[in-house]
Tab-separated table of N, CA and C in Angstrom:
chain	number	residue	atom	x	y	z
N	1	UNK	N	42.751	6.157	98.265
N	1	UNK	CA	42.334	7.234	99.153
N	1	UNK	C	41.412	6.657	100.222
N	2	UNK	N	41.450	6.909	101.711
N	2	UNK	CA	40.656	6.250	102.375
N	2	UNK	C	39.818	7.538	102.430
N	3	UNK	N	39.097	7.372	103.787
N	3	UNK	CA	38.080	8.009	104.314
N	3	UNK	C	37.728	8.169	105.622
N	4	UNK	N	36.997	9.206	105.850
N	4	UNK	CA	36.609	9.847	106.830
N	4	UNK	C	35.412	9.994	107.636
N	5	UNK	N	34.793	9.988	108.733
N	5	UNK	CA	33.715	11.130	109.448
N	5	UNK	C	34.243	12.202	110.191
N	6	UNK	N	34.119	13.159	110.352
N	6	UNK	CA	33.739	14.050	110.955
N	6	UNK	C	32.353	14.378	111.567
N	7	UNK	N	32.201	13.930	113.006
N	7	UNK	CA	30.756	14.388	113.802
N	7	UNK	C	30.794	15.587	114.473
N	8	UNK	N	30.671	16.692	113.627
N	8	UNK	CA	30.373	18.094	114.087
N	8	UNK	C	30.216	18.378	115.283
N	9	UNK	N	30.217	19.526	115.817
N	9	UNK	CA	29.532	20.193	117.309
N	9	UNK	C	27.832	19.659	117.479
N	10	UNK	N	27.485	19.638	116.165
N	10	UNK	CA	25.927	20.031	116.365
N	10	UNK	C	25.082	18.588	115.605
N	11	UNK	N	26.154	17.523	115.802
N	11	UNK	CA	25.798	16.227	115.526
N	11	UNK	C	25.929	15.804	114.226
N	12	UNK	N	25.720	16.672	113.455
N	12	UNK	CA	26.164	16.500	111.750
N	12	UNK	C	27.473	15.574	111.281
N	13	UNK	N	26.951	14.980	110.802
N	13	UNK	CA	28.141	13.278	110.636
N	13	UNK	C	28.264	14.341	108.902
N	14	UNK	N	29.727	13.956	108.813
N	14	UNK	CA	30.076	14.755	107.270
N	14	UNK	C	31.441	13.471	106.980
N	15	UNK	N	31.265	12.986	105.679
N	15	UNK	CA	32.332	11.826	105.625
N	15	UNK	C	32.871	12.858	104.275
N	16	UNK	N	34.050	12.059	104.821
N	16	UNK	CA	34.756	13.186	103.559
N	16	UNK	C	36.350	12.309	103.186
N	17	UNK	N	36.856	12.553	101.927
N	17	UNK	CA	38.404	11.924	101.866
N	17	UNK	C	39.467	12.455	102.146
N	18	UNK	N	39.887	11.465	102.752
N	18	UNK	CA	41.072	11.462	103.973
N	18	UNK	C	42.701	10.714	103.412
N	19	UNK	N	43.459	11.894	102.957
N	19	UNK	CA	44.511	11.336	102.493
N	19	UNK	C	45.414	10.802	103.471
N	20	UNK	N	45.625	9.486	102.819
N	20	UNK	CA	47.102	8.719	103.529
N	20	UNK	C	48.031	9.416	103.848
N	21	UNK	N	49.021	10.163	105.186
N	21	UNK	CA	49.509	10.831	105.697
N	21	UNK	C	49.501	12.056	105.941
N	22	UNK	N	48.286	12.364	105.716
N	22	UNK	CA	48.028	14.111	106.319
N	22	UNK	C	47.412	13.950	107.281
N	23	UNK	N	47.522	14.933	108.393
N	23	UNK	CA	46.620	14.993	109.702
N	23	UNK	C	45.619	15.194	109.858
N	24	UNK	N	44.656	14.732	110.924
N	24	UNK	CA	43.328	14.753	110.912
N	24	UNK	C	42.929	16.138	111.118
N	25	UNK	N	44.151	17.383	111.614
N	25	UNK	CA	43.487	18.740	111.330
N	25	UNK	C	43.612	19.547	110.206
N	26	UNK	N	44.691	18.280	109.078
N	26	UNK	CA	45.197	18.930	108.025
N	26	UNK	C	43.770	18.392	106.932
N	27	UNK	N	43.096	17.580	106.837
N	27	UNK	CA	41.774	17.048	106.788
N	27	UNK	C	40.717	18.071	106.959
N	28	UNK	N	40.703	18.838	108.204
N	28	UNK	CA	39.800	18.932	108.392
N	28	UNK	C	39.240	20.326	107.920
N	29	UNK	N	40.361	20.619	107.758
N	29	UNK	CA	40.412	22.298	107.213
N	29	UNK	C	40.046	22.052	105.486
N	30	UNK	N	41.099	21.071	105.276
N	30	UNK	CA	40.477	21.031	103.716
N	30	UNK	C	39.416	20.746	103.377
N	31	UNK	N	38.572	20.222	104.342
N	31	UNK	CA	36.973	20.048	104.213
N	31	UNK	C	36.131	21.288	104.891
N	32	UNK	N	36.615	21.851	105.220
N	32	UNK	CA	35.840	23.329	106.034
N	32	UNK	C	34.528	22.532	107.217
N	33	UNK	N	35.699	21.987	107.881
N	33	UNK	CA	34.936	21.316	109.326
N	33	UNK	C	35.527	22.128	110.294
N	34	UNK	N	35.121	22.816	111.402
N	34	UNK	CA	35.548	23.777	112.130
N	34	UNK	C	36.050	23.010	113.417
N	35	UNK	N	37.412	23.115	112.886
N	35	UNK	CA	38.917	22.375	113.960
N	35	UNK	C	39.557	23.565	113.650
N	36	UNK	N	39.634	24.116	114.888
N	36	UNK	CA	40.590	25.495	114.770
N	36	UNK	C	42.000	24.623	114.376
N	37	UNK	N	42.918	24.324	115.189
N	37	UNK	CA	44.617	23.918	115.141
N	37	UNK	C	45.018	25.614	114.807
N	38	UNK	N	44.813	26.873	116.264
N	38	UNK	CA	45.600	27.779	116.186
N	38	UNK	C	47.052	27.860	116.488
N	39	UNK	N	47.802	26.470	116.601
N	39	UNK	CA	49.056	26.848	116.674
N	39	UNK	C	49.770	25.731	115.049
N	40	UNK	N	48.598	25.475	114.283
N	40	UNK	CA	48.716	25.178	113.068
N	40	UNK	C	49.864	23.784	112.484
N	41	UNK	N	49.736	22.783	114.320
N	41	UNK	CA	49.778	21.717	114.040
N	41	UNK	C	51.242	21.315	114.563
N	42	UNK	N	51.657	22.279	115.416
N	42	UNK	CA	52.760	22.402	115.766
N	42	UNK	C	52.650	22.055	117.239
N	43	UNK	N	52.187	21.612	117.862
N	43	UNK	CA	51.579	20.768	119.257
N	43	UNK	C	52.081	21.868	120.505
N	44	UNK	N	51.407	22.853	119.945
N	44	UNK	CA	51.604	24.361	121.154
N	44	UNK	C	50.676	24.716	121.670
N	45	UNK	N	49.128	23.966	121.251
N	45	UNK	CA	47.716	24.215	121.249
N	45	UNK	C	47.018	22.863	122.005
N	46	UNK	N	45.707	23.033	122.366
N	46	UNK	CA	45.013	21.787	122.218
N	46	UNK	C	43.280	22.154	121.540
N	47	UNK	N	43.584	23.302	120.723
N	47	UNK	CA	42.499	23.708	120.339
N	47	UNK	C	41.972	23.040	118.843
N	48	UNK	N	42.803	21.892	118.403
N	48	UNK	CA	42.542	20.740	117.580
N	48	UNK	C	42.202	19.598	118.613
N	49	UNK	N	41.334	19.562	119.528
N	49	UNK	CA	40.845	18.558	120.024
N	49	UNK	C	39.918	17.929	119.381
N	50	UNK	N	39.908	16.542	119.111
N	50	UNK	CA	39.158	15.416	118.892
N	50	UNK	C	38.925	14.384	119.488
N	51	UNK	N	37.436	13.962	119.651
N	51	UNK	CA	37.179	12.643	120.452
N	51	UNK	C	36.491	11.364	119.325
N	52	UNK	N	38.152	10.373	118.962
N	52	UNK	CA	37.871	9.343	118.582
N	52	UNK	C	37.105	8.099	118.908
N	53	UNK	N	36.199	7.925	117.808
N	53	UNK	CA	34.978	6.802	118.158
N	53	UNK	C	35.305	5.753	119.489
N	54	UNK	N	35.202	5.243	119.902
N	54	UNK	CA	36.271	4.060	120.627
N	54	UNK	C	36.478	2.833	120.002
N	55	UNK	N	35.412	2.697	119.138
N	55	UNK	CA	35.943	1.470	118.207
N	55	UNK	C	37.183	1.582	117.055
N	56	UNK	N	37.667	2.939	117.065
N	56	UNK	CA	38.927	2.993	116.297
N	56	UNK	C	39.558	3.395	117.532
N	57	UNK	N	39.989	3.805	118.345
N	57	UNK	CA	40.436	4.484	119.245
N	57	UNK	C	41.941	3.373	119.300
N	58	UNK	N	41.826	2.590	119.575
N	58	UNK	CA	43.109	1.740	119.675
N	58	UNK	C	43.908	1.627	118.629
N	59	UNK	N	43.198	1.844	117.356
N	59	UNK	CA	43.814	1.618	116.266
N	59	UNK	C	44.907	2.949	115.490
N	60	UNK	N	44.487	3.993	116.661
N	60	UNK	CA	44.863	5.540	116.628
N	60	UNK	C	46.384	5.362	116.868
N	61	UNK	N	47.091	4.477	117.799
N	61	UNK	CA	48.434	4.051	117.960
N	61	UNK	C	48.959	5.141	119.156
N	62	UNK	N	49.960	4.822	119.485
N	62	UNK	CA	50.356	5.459	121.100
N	62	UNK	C	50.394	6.517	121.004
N	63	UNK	N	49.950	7.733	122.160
N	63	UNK	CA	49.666	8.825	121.961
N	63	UNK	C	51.181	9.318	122.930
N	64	UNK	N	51.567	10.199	122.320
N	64	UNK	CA	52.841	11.078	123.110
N	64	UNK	C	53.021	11.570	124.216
N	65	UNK	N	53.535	11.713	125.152
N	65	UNK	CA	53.667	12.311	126.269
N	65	UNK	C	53.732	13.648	125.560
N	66	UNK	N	54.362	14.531	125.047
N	66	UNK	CA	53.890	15.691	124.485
N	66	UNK	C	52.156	16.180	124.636
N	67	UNK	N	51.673	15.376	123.861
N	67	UNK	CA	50.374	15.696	122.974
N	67	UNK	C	49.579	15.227	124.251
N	68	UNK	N	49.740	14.032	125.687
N	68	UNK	CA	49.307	13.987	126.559
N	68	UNK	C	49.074	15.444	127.231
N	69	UNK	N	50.415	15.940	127.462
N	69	UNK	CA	50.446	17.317	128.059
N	69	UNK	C	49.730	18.637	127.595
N	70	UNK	N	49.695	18.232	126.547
N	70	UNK	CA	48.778	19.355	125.610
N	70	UNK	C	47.460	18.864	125.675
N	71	UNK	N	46.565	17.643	125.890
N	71	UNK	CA	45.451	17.284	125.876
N	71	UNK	C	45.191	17.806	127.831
N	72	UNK	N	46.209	17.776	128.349
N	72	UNK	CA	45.870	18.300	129.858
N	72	UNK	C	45.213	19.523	129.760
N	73	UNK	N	45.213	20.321	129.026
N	73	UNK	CA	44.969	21.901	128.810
N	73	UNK	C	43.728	22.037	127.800
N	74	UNK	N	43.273	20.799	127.486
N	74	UNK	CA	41.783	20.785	126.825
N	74	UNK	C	40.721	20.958	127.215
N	75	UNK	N	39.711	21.404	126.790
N	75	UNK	CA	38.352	21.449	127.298
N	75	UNK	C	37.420	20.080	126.902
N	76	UNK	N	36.943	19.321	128.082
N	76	UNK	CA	36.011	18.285	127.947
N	76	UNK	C	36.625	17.169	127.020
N	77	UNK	N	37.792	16.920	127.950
N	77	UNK	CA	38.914	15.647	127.421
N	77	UNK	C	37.936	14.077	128.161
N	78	UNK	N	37.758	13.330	127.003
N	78	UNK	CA	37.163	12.228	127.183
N	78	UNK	C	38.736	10.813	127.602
N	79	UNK	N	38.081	9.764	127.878
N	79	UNK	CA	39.209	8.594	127.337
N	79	UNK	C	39.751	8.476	125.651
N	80	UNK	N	39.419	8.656	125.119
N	80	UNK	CA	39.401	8.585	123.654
N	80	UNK	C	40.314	10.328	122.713
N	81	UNK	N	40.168	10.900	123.551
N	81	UNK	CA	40.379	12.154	122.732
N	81	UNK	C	41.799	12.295	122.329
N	82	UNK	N	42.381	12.684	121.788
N	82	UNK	CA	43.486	13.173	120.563
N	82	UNK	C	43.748	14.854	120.364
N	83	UNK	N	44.474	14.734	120.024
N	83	UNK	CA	44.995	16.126	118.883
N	83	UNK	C	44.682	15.807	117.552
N	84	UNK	N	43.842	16.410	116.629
N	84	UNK	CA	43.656	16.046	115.343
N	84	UNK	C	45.368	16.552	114.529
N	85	UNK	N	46.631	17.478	115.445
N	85	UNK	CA	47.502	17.672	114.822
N	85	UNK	C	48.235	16.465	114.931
N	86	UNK	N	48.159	15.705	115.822
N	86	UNK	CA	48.815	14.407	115.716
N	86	UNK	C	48.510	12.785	115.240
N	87	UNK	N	47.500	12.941	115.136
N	87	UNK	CA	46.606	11.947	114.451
N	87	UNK	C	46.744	11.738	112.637
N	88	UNK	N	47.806	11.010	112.387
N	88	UNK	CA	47.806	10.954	111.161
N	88	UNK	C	47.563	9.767	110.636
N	89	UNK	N	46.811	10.106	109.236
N	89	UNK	CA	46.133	9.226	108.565
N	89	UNK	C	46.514	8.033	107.940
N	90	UNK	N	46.206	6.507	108.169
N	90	UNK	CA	46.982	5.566	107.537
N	90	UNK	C	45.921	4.687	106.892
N	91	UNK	N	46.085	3.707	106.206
N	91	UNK	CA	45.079	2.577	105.402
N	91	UNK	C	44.286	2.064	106.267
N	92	UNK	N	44.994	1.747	107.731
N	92	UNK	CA	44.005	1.207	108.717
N	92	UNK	C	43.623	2.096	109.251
N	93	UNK	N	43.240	3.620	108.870
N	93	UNK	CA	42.434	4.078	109.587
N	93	UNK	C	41.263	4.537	108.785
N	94	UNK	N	41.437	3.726	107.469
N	94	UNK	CA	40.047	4.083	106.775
N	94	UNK	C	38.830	3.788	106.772
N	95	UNK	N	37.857	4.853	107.054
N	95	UNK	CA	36.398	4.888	108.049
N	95	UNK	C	36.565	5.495	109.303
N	96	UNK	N	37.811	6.014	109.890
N	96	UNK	CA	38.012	6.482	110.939
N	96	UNK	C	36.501	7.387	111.276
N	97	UNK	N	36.407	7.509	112.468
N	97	UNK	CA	35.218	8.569	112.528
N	97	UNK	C	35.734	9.491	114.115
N	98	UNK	N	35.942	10.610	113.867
N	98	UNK	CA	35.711	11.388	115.178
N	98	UNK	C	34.486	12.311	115.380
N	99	UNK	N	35.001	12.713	116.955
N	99	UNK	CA	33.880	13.846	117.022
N	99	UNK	C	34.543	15.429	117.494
N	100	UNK	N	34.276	16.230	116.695
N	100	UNK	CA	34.897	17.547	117.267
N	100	UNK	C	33.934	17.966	118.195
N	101	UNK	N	34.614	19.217	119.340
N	101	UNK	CA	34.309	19.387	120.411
N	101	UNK	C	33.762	20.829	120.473
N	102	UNK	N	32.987	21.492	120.744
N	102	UNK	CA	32.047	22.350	121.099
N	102	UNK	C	32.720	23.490	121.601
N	103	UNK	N	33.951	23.067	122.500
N	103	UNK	CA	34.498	23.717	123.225
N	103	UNK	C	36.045	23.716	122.841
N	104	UNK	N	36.642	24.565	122.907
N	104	UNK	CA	38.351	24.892	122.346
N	104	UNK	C	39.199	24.948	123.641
């Protein structure tokens, strides 16, 4: 089982376990970290926005022209940021750390 951070809205670092192939919003719910994913991971939303550390950020692997288009429609999109619905969990991403966003 690897592992996780989650850096809250309100700075609160929460590490938690992060199963090998579930998504980082499928994660995040099972930990009751507040990542909406109102279109429940189905890349119709960008209200699972996450901004990955940058020291994992590369290790996150190519991001979709889809999930690009859906990060266009985000609030306070960094270089680094993601869909936590597309971000799925692998061995090398254990210690991953993001930060959820304030704003949906």
């Amino acid at each position: 089982m690897a592992t996780m951070t989650f850096v809250e809205a309100d700075g609160t670092e929460k590490q938690v376990d992060a199963p090998v192939g579930m998504s980082i919003l499928e994660i995040a719910h099972r930990n009751s970290v507040d990542l909406e994913g109102a279109c429940e991971g189905s890349l119709a939303c960008a209200t699972c926005h996450v901004i990955v550390d940058p020291a994992w950020y590369e290790k996150t692997g190519v991001i979709s022209e889809d999930e690009e288009d859906m990060l266009d429609l985000a609030y306070g999109v960094e270089d680094t940021s993601r869909l936590g619905c597309q971000l799925i969990m692998t061995e090398e991403l254990d210690g991953l750390k993001v930060r959820v966003t304030d704003e949906m």
